[in-house]
PDB file of C-alpha atoms in Angstrom:
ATOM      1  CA  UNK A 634      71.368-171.429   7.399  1.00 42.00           C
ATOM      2  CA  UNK A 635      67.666-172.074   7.940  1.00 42.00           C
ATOM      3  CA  UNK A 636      67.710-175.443   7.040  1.00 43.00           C
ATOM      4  CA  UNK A 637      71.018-176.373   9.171  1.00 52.00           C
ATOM      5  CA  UNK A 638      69.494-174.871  12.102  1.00 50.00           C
ATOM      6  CA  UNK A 639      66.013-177.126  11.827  1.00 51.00           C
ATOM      7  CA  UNK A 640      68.444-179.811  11.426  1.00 58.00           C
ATOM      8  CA  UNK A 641      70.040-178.456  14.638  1.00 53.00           C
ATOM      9  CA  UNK A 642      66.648-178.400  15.983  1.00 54.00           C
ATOM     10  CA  UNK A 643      65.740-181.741  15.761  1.00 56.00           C
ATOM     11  CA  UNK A 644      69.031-183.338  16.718  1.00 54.00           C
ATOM     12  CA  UNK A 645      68.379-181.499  19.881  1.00 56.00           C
ATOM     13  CA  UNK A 646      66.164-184.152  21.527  1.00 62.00           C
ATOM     14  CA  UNK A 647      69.058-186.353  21.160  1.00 84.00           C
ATOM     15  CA  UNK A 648      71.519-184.607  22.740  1.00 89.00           C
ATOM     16  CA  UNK A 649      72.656-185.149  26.463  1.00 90.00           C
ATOM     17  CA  UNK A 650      73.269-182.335  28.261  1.00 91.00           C
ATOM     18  CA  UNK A 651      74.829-181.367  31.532  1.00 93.00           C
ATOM     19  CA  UNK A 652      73.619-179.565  34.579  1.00 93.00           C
ATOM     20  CA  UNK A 653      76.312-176.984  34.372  1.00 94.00           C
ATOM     21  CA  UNK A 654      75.320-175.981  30.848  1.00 96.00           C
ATOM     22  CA  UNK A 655      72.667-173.262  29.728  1.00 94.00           C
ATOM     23  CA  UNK A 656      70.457-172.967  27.124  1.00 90.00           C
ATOM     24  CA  UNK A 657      72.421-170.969  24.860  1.00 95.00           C
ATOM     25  CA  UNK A 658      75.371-173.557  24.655  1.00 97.00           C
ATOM     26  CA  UNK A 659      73.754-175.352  21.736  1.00 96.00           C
ATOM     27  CA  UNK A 660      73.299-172.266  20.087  1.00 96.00           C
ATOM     28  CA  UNK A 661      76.626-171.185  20.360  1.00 97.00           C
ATOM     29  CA  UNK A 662      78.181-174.657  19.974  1.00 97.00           C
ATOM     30  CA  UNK A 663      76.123-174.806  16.562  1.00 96.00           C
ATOM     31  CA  UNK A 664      77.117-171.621  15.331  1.00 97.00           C
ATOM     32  CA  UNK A 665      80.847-172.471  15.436  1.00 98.00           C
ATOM     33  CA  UNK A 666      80.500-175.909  14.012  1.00 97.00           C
ATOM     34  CA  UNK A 667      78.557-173.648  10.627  1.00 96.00           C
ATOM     35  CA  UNK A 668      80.601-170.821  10.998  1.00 96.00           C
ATOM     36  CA  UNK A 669      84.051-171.767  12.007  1.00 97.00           C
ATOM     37  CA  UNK A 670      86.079-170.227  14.736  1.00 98.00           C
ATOM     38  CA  UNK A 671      84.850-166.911  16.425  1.00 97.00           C
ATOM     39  CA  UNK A 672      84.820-164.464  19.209  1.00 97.00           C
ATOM     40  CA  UNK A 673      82.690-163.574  22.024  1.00 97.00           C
ATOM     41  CA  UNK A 674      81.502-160.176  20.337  1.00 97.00           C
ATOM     42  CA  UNK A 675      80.921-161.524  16.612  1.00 97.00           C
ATOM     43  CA  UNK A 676      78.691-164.497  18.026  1.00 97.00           C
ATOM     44  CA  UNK A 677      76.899-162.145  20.582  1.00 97.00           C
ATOM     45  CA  UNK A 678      75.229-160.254  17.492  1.00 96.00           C
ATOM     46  CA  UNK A 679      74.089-163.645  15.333  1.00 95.00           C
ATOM     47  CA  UNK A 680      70.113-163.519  14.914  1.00 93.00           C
ATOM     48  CA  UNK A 681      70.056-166.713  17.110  1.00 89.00           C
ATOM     49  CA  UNK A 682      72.362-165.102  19.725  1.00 93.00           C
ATOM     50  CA  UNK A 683      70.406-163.389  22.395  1.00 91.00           C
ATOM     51  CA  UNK A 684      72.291-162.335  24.900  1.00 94.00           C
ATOM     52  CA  UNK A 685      75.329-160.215  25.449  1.00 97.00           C
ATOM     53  CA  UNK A 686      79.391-160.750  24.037  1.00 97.00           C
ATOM     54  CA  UNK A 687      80.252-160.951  28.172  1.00 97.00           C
ATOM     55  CA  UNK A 688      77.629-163.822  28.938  1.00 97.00           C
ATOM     56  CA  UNK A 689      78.717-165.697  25.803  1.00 98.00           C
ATOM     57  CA  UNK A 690      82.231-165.417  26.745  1.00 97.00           C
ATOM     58  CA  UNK A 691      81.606-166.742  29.641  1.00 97.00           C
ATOM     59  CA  UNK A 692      79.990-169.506  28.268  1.00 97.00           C
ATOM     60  CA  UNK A 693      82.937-170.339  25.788  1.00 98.00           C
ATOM     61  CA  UNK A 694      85.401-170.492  29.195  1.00 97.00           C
ATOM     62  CA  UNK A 695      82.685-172.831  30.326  1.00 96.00           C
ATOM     63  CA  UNK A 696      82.587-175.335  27.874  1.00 97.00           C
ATOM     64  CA  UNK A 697      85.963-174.951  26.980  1.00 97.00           C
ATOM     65  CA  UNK A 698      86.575-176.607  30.718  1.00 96.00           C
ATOM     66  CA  UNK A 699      84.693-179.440  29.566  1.00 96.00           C
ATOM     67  CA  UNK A 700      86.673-179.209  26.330  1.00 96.00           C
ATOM     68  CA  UNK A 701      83.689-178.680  23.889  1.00 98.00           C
ATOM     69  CA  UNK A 702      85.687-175.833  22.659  1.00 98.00           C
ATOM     70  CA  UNK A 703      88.805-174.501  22.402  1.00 98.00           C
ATOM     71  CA  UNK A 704      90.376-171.048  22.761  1.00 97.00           C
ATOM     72  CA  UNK A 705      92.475-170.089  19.913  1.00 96.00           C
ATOM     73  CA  UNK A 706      94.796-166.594  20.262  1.00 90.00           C
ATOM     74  CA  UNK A 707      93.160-163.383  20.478  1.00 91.00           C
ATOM     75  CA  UNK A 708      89.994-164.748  22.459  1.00 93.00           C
ATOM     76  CA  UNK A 709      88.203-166.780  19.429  1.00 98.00           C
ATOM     77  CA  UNK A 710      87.157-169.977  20.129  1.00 98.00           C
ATOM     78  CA  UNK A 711      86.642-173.368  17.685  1.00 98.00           C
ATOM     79  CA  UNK A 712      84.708-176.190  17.739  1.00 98.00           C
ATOM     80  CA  UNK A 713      86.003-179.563  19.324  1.00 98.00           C
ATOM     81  CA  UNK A 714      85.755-183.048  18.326  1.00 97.00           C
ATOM     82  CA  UNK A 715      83.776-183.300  21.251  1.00 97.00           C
ATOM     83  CA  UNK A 716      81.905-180.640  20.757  1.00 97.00           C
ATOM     84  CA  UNK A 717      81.100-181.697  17.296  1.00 97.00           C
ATOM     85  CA  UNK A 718      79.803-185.496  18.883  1.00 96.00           C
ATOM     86  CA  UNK A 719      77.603-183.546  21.697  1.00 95.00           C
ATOM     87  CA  UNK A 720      76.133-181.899  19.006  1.00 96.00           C
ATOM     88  CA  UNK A 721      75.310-184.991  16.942  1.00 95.00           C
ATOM     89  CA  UNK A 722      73.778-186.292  19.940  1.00 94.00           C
ATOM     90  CA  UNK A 723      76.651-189.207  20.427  1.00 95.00           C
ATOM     91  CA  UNK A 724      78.408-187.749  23.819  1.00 95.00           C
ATOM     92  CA  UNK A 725      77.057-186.998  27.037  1.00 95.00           C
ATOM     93  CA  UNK A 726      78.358-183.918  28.423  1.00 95.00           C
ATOM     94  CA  UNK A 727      77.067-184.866  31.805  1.00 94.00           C
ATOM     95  CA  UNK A 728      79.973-187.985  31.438  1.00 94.00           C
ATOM     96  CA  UNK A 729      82.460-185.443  30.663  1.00 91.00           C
ATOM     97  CA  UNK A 730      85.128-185.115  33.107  1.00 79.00           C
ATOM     98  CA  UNK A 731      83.853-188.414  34.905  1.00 64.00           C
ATOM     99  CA  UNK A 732      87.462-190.012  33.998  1.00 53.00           C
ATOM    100  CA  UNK A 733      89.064-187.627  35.574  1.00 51.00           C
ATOM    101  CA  UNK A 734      87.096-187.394  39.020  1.00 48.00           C
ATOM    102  CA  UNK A 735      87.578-191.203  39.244  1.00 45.00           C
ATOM    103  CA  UNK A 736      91.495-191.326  39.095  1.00 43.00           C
ATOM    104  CA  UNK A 737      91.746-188.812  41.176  1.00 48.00           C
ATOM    105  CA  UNK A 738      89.449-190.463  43.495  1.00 47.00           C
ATOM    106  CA  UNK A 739      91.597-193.605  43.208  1.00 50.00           C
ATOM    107  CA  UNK A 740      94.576-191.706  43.222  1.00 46.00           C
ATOM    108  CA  UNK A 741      93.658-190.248  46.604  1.00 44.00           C
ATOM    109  CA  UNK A 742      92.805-194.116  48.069  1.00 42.00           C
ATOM    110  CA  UNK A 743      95.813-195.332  46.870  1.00 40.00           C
ATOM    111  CA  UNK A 744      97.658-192.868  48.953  1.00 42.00           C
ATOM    112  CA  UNK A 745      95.588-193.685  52.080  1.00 40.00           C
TER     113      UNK A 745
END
């Protein structure tokens, strides 16, 4: 585990983040990519989790939004294939979503 999270580490330079993301959303992002699929409470009490299962819930409902995650039945959460390329540095969360504001902002000209 020590090893995988200096690897983490390092790839951390590369990554892109976004402005609505927090520290901890590498942390917890990395954790499910090395641990598999978990819930709020379990991931809350990891040695490189330091804050509480109610703040890192509501930082899996945030980046499952941005589809980094995804919410699986009774509240545990995966790993995405996006989340996966964020973490190796090869997606820009701060693009995510950019699709998406640009039809609709063509969508809405086209109507006008």
């Amino acid at each position: 585990m020590v090893r995988s999270y200096r690897n983490a580490t390092s790839l951390r330079m590369k990554r892109k983040s976004a402005d609505w993301m927090s520290v901890w959303d590498d942390r917890i992002l990395e954790l499910l990519r090395e641990e598999g699929p978990n819930s709020p409470t379990p991931i809350s009490k990891h040695k490189y989790i330091h804050v509480t299962a109610s703040q890192v819930s509501r930082r899996l409902r945030r980046l499952a939004e941005y589809g980094l995650v995804e919410p699986y039945p009774n509240g545990v959460y995966g790993i995405t294939t996006d989340g996966e390329l964020y973490l190796d540095g090869e997606l820009d969360a701060s693009t995510i979503g950019e699709e998406d504001d640009n039809k609709e902002n063509g969508d809405a000209h086209a109507e006008a």
